[in-house]
Coordinates of C-alpha atoms in Angstrom, one line a residue:
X2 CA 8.5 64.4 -23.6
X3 CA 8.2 61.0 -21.5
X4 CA 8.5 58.0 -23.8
X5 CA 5.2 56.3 -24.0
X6 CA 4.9 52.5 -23.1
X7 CA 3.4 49.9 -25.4
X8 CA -0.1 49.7 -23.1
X9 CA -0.1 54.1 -23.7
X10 CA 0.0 53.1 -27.6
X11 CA -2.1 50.1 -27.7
X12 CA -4.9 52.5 -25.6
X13 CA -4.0 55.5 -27.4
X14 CA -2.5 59.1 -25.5
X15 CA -5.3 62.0 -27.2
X16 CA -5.9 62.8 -23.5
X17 CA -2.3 62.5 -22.0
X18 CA -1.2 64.9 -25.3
X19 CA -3.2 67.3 -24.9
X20 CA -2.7 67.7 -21.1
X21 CA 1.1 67.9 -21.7
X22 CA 0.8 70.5 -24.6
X23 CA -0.4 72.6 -22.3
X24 CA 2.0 72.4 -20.0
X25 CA 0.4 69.5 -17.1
X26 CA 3.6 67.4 -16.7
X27 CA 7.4 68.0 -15.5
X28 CA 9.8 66.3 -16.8
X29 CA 11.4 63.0 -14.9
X30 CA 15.3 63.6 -15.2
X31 CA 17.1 62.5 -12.6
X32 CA 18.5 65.5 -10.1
X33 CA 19.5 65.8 -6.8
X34 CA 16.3 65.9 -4.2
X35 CA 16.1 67.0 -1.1
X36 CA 13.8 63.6 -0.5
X37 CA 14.3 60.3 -1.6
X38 CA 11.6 57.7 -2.0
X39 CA 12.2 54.1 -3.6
X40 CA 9.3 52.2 -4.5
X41 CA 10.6 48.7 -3.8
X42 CA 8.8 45.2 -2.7
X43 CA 10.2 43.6 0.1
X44 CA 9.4 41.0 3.1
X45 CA 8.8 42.4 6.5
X46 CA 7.7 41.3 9.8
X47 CA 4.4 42.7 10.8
X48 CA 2.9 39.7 12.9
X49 CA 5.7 38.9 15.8
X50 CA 7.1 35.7 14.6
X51 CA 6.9 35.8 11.0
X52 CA 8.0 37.5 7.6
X53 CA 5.1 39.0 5.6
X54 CA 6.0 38.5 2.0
X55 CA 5.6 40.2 -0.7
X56 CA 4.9 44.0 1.0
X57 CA 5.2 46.9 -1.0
X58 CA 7.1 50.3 0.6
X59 CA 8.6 53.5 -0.6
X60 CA 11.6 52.0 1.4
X61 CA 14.1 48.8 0.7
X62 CA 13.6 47.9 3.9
X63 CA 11.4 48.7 6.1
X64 CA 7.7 51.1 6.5
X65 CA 7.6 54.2 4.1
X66 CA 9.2 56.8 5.4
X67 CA 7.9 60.2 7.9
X68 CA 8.5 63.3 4.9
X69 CA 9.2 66.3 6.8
X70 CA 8.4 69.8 5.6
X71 CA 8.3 73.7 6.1
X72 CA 5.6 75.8 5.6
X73 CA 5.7 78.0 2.6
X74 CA 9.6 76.6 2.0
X75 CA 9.8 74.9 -1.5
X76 CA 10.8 71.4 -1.7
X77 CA 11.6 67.8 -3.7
X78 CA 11.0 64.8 -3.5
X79 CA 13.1 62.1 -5.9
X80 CA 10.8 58.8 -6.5
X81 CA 12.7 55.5 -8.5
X82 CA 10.1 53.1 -9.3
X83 CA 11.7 48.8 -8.2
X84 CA 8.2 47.4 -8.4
X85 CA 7.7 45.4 -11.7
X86 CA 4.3 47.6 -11.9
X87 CA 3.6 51.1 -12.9
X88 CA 3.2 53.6 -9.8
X89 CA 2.8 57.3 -9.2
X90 CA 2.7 59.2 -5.4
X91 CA -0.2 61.6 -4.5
X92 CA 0.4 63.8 -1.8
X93 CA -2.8 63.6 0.1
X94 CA -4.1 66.8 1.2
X95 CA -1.4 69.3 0.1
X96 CA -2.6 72.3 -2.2
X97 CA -0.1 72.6 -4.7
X98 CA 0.6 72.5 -8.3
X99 CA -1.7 70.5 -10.5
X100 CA 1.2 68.9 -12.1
X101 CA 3.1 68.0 -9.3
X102 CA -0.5 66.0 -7.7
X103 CA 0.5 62.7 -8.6
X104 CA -3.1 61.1 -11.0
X105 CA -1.8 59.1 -13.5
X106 CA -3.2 60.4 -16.8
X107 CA -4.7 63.3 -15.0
X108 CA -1.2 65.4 -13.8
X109 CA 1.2 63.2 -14.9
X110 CA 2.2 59.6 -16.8
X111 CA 2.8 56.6 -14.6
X112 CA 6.1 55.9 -13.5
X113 CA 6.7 52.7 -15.0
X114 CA 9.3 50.1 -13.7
X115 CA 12.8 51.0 -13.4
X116 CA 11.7 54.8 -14.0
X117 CA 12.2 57.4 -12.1
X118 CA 10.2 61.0 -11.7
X119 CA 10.5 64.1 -9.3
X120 CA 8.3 65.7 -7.9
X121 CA 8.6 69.6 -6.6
X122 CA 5.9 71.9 -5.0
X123 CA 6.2 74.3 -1.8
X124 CA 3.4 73.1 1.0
X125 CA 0.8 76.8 1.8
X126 CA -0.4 74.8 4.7
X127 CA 0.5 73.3 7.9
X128 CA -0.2 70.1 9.0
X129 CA -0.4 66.4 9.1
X130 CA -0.9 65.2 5.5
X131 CA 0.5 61.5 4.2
X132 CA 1.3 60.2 0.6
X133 CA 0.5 57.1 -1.5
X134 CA 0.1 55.4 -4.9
X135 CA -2.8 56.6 -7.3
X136 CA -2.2 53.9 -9.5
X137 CA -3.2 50.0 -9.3
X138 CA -4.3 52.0 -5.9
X139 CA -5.7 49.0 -3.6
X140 CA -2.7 46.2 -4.4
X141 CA -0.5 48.9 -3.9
X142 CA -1.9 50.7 -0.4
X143 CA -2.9 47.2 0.5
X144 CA 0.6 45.9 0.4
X145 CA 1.8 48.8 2.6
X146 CA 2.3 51.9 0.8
X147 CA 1.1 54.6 2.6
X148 CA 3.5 57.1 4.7
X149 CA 3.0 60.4 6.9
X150 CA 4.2 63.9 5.9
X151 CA 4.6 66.7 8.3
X152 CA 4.2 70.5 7.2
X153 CA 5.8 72.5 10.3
X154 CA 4.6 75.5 11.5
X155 CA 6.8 78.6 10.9
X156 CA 6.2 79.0 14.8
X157 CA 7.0 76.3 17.1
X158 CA 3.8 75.5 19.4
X159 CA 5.4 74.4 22.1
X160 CA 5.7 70.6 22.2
X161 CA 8.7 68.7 23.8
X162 CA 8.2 65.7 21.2
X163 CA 6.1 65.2 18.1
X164 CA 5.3 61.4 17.3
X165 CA 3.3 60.4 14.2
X166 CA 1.0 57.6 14.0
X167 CA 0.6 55.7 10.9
X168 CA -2.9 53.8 11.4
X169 CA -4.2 51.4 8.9
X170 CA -4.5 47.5 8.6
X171 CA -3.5 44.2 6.9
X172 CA -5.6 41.6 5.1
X173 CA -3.2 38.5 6.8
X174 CA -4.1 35.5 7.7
X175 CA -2.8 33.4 10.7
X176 CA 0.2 32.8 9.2
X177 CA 1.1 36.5 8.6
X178 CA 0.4 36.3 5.0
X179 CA -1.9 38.1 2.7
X180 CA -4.9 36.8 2.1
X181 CA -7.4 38.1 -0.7
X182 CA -7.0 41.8 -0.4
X183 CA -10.9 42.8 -1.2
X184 CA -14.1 40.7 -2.0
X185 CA -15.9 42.0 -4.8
X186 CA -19.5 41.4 -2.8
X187 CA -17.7 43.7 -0.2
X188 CA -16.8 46.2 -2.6
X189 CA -20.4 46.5 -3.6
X190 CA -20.7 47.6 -0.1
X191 CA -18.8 49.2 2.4
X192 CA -15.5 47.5 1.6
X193 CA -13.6 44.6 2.7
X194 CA -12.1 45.1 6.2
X195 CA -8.3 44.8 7.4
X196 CA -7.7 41.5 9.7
X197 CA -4.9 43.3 11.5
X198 CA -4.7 46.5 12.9
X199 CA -1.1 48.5 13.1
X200 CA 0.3 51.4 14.7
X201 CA 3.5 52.1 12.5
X202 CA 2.9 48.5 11.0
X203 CA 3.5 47.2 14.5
X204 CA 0.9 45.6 16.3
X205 CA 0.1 47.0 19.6
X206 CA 3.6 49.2 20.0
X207 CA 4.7 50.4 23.0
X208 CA 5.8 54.5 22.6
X209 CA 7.9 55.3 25.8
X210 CA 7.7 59.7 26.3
X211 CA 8.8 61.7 29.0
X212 CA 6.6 61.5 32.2
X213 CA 4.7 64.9 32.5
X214 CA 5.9 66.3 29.1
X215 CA 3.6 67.4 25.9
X216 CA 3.6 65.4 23.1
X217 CA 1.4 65.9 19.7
X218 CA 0.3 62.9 18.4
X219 CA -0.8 62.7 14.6
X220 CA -2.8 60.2 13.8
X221 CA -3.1 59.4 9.9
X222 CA -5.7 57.2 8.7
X223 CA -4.1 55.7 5.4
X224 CA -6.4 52.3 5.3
X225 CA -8.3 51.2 2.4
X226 CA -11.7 50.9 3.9
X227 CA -11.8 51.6 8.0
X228 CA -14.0 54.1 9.4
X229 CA -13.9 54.1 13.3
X230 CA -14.1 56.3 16.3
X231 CA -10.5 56.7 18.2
X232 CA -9.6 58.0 21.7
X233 CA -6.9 58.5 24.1
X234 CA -7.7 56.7 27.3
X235 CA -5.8 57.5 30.7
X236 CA -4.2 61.0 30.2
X237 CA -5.3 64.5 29.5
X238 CA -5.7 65.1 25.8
X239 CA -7.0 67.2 23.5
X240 CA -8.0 67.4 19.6
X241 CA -6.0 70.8 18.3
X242 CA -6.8 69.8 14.6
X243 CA -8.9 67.5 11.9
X244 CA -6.9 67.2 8.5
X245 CA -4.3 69.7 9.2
X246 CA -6.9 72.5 10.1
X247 CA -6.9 74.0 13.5
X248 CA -10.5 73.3 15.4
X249 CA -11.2 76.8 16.6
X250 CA -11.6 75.0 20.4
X251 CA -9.2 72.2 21.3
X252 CA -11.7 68.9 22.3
X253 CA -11.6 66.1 24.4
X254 CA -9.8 63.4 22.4
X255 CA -12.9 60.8 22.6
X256 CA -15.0 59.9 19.5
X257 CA -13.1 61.5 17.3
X258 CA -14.6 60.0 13.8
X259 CA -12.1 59.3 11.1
X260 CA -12.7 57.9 8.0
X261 CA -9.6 57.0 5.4
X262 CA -7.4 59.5 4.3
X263 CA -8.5 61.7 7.6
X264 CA -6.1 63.0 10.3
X265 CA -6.7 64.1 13.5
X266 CA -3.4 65.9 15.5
X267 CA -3.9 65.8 19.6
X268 CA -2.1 67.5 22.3
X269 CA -1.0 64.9 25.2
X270 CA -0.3 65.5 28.6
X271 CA 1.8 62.6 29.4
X272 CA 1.0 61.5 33.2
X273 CA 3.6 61.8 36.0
X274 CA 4.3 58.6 37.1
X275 CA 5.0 55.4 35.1
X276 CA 2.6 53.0 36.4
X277 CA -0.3 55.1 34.6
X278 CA -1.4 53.6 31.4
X279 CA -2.0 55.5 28.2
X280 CA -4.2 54.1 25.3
X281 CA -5.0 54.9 21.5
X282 CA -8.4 52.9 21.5
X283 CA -10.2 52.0 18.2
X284 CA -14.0 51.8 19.2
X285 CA -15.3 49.3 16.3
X286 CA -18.6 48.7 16.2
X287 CA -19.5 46.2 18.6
X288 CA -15.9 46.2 20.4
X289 CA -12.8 48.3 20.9
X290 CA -9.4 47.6 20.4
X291 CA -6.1 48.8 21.5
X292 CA -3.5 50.2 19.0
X293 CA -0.7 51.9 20.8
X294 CA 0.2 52.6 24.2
X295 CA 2.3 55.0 25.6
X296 CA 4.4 55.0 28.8
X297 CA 6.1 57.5 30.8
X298 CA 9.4 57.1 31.8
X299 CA 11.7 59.5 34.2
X300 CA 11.3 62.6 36.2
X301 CA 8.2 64.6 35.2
X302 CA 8.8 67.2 33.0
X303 CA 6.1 69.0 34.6
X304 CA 4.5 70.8 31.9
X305 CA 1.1 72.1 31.3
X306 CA -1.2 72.1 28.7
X307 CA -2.3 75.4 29.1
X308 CA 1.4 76.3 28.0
X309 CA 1.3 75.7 24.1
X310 CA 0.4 78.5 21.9
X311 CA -2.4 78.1 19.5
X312 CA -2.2 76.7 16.1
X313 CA -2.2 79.4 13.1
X314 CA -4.9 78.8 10.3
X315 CA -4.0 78.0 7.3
X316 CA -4.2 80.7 4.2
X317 CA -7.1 78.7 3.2
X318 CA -9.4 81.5 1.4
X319 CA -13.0 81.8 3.1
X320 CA -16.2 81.4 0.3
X321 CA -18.5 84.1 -0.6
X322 CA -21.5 82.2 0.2
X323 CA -23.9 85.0 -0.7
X324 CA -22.5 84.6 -4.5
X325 CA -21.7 81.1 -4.4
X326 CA -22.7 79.1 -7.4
X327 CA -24.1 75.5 -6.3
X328 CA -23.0 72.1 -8.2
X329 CA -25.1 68.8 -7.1
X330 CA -23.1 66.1 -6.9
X331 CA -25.0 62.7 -6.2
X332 CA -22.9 59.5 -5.1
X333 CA -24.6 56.0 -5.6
X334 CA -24.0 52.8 -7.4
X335 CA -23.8 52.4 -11.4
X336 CA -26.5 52.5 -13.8
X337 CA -24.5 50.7 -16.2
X338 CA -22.0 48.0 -14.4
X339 CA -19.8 47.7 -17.7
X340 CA -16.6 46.3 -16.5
X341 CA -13.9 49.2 -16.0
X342 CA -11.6 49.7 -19.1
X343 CA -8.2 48.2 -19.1
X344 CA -5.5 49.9 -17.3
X345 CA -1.4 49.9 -17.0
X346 CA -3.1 51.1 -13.3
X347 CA -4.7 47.9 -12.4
X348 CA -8.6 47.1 -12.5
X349 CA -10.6 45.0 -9.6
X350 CA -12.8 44.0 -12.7
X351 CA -16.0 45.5 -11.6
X352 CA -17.6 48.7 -12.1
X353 CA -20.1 49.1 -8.9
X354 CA -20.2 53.0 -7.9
X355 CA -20.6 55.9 -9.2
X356 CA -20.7 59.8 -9.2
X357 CA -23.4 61.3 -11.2
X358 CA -24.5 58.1 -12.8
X359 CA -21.3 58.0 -14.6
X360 CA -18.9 55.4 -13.3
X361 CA -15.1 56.3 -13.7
X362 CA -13.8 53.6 -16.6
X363 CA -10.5 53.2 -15.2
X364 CA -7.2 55.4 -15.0
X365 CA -6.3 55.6 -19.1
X366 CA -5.6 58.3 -21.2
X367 CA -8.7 59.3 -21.8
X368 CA -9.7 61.9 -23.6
X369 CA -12.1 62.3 -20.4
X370 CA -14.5 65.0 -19.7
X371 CA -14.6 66.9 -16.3
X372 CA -17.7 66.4 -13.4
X373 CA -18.1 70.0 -13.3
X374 CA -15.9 73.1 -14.7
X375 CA -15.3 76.1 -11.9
X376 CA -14.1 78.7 -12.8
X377 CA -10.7 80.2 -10.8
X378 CA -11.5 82.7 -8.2
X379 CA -15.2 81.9 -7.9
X380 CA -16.8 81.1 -4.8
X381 CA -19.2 77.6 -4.7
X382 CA -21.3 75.2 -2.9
X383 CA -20.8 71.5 -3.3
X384 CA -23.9 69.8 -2.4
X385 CA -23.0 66.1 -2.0
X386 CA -25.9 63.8 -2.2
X387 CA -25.6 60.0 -1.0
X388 CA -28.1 58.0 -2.0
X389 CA -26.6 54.6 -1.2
X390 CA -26.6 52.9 2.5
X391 CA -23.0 52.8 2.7
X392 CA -20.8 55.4 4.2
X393 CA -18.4 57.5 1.8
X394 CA -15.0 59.5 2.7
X395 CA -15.0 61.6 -0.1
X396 CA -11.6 63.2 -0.8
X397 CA -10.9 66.1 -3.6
X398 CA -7.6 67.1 -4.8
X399 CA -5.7 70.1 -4.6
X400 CA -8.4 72.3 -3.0
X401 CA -9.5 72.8 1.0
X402 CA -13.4 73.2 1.6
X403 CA -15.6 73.8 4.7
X404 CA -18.0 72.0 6.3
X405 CA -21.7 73.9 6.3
X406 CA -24.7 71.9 6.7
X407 CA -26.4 68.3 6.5
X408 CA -29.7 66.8 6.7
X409 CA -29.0 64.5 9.7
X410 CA -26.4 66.3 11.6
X411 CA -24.8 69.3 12.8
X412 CA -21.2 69.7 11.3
X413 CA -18.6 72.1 12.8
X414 CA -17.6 74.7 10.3
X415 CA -14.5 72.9 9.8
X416 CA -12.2 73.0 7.3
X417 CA -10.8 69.8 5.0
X418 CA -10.4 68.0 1.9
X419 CA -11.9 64.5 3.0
X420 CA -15.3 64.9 4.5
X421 CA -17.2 61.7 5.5
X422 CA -20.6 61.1 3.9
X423 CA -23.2 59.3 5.9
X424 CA -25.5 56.8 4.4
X425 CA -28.8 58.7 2.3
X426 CA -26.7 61.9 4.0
X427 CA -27.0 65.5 1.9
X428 CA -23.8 67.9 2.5
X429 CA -23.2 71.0 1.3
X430 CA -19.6 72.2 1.1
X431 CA -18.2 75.2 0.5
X432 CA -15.1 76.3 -1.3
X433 CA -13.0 78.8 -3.8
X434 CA -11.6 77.4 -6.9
X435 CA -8.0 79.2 -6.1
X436 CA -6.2 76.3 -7.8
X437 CA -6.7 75.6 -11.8
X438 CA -6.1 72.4 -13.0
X439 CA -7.8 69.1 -13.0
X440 CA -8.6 67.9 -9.8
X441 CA -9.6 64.4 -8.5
X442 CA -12.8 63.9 -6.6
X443 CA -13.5 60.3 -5.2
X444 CA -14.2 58.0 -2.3
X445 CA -11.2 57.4 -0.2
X446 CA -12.6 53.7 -0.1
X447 CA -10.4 52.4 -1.9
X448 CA -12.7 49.7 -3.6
X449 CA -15.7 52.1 -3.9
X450 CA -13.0 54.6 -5.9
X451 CA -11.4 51.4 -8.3
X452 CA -15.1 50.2 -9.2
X453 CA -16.4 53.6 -10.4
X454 CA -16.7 56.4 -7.8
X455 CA -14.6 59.4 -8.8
X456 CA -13.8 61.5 -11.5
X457 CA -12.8 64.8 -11.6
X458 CA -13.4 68.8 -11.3
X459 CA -11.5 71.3 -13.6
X460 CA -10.6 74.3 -12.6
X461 CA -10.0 76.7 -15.4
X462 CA -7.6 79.8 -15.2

């Protein structure tokens, strides 16, 4: 069994017991991986001209790494924790073993400093997905730890390059180094906004492709607070999916919403000739902004759209809606605003949000009661209820659901595991509770999630 630290036994481990008595942690011994991430600090230069100090990666020396996978083909990934905190790594959107999901308390212990922990699962879907810390969750992210994975298609659609886009921002000021990373009258709020925008953690790069060829970009939302609207100005493009789910008709690549912890996967017809100007744009709300460019360079490749073959689904299993069970789930601020309980994760201090009226008291041992219990194989609705002015990306673990109806819009039936909730919005979800285990449901705003909104859903086999 893990050893337990001196915070565990000063906040005692009933809940952390239990869980691994029945079987919800792997062990952390060292073995060969097939992936290696090292949780390190380090200085790096994200405005040109200076060093930005004290970043955090899951790399030495440079931006967390692009984590490559097959479809259906198991895989590990090593983690060794250098910070001088504790840590753990979530793996945003993939539907695997409860174990391997990386909650600290809820799957798994934190991996303290100087530990080390590995984690195994084999990826059902395809996709773009990304990673991250789920413990002392806004320092960390803030600081720069948030990568892109790729699930691969057991059949090749066609593309001559595939170029993943890491989008988030910095809190820096104008000398390139961090300023406060939230404001707690922000928090209370929509959250605290970035002050520089990266691609990559570049600023404006510069991607040179083939002229004529087709490239898929994925764009990965992994900030803390951003919601925007993005498009792909000057070239033929076209969305082919929305967190790792093909769209059942590829769309123009304007306006595509994304909230944090979204993904959105285009096709792009890069132009002929290398005078023509490609654009991500991020449309803010009184302005827009561009992140990335991309050139062509050489002789056309010449290709065509038209040529790439469709994206398979993904073995996500489809809800019996006409025996569906419905759960109400209503998202506002706390009743209470006790201050969150002490963590070996980190605390903001405040406790602002909250699901249910019952604000989440922080990641610790517990022992912590469930939102809701499903039971495994059942069919339900979610209805998610927002009754606050503020905007919420709400994320759950472990489990796809679809998109069917809203009381202020018309959603595509699409398929996801972060859907963004509108101010005073109503949205029911459907899903099947194929996975058992304990599953984390929250706001992927990252202050809204540390200052009380999540908690999570049990599935019981």
């Amino acid at each position: 069994m893990p050893g337990l630290s001196r915070r565990e036994v000063l906040f005692g481990t009933a809940g952390v017991m239990s869980a691994f008595a029945a079987g919800g942690f792997a062990a952390s011994q060292a073995q060969a991986s097939d992936h290696a991430l090292t949780m390190s600090h380090l200085d790096h230069g994200i405005v040109p001209g200076t060093l930005t100090k004290d970043m955090m990666s899951f790399s030495p020396d440079g931006p967390p790494p692009v984590l490559r996978f097959k479809q259906g083909e198991r895989t590990s990934i090593g983690v060794t924790n250098h910070l001088d905190e504790a840590s753990v790594v979530h793996w945003h959107g993939l539907r695997i073993a409860n174990a391997m999901d990386g909650v600290p308390y809820l799957t798994q212990y934190p991996i303290e400093a100087g530990q080390s922990f590995r984690y195994e699962f084999t990826p059902p879907d395809a996709g773009t997905f990304w990673y991250h810390p789920h413990c002392n969750t806004l320092e960390q992210m803030a600081r720069g730890m948030t990568g892109v994975m790729i699930v691969e298609e057991a059949e090749d659609p066609g593309f001559d390059h595939d170029l993943p886009l890491n989008i988030r921002d910095f809190r820096l000021g104008g000398d390139g180094q961090f300023i406060t990373l939230f404001k707690a009258r922000n928090a209370a709020r929509g959250g605290t906004l970035g002050t520089v925008s990266t691609v990559n953690w570049h600023v404006d790069p510069v991607f040179e492709l083939q002229a004529g060829s087709l490239v898929r970009l994925r764009l990965a939302v992994t900030d803390v607070t951003r919601v925007g609207a993005y498009e792909i100005a000057g070239a033929d493009a076209r969305v082919i999916a929305i967190d790792s789910n093909p769209l059942p008709m590829p769309l123009p690549a304007r306006d595509v919403v994304l909230s944090p912890g979204q993904r959105a996967d285009i096709a792009l017809r890069v132009p002929d000739r290398e005078e023509d100007d490609v654009s991500l744009i991020l449309k803010k709300k009184f302005d827009q902004k561009v992140l990335a460019r991309f050139a062509p360079r050489g002789p056309s490749a010449r290709r065509d759209l038209g040529e790439l073959k469709s994206l398979a689904h993904n073995p996500v299993p489809k809800a019996d809606l006409s025996n569906a069970e419905v759960m109400e789930f209503v998202f506002g601020w706390s009743p209470e605003g006790d201050a969150p309980q002490v963590s070996i994760c980190g605390t903001l201090g405040y406790t602002f949000w909250s699901i249910n009226r019952t604000a989440w008291p922080g990641d610790v041992p517990g022992p912590l009661e469930p939102l809701a219990r499903l039971k495994l194989g059942k069919s339900y609705v979610l209805r998610l209820r927002n009754e606050s002015p503020n905007d919420h990306p709400i994320h759950l673990h472990g489990v796809s659901f679809q998109l069917l109806s809203s009381n202020k819009r018309k959603l595509p039936p699409l398929v996801t595991d972060t859907a963004l909730l509108l101010s005073e919005e109503t949205m029911d979800v459907a899903l099947v509770a194929d996975n058992p285990g304990d599953w984390a449901f929250h706001c992927h705003v990252i202050e809204h999630q540390k200052t009380g909104l999540a908690g999570f859903l049990r599935i019981d086999d």
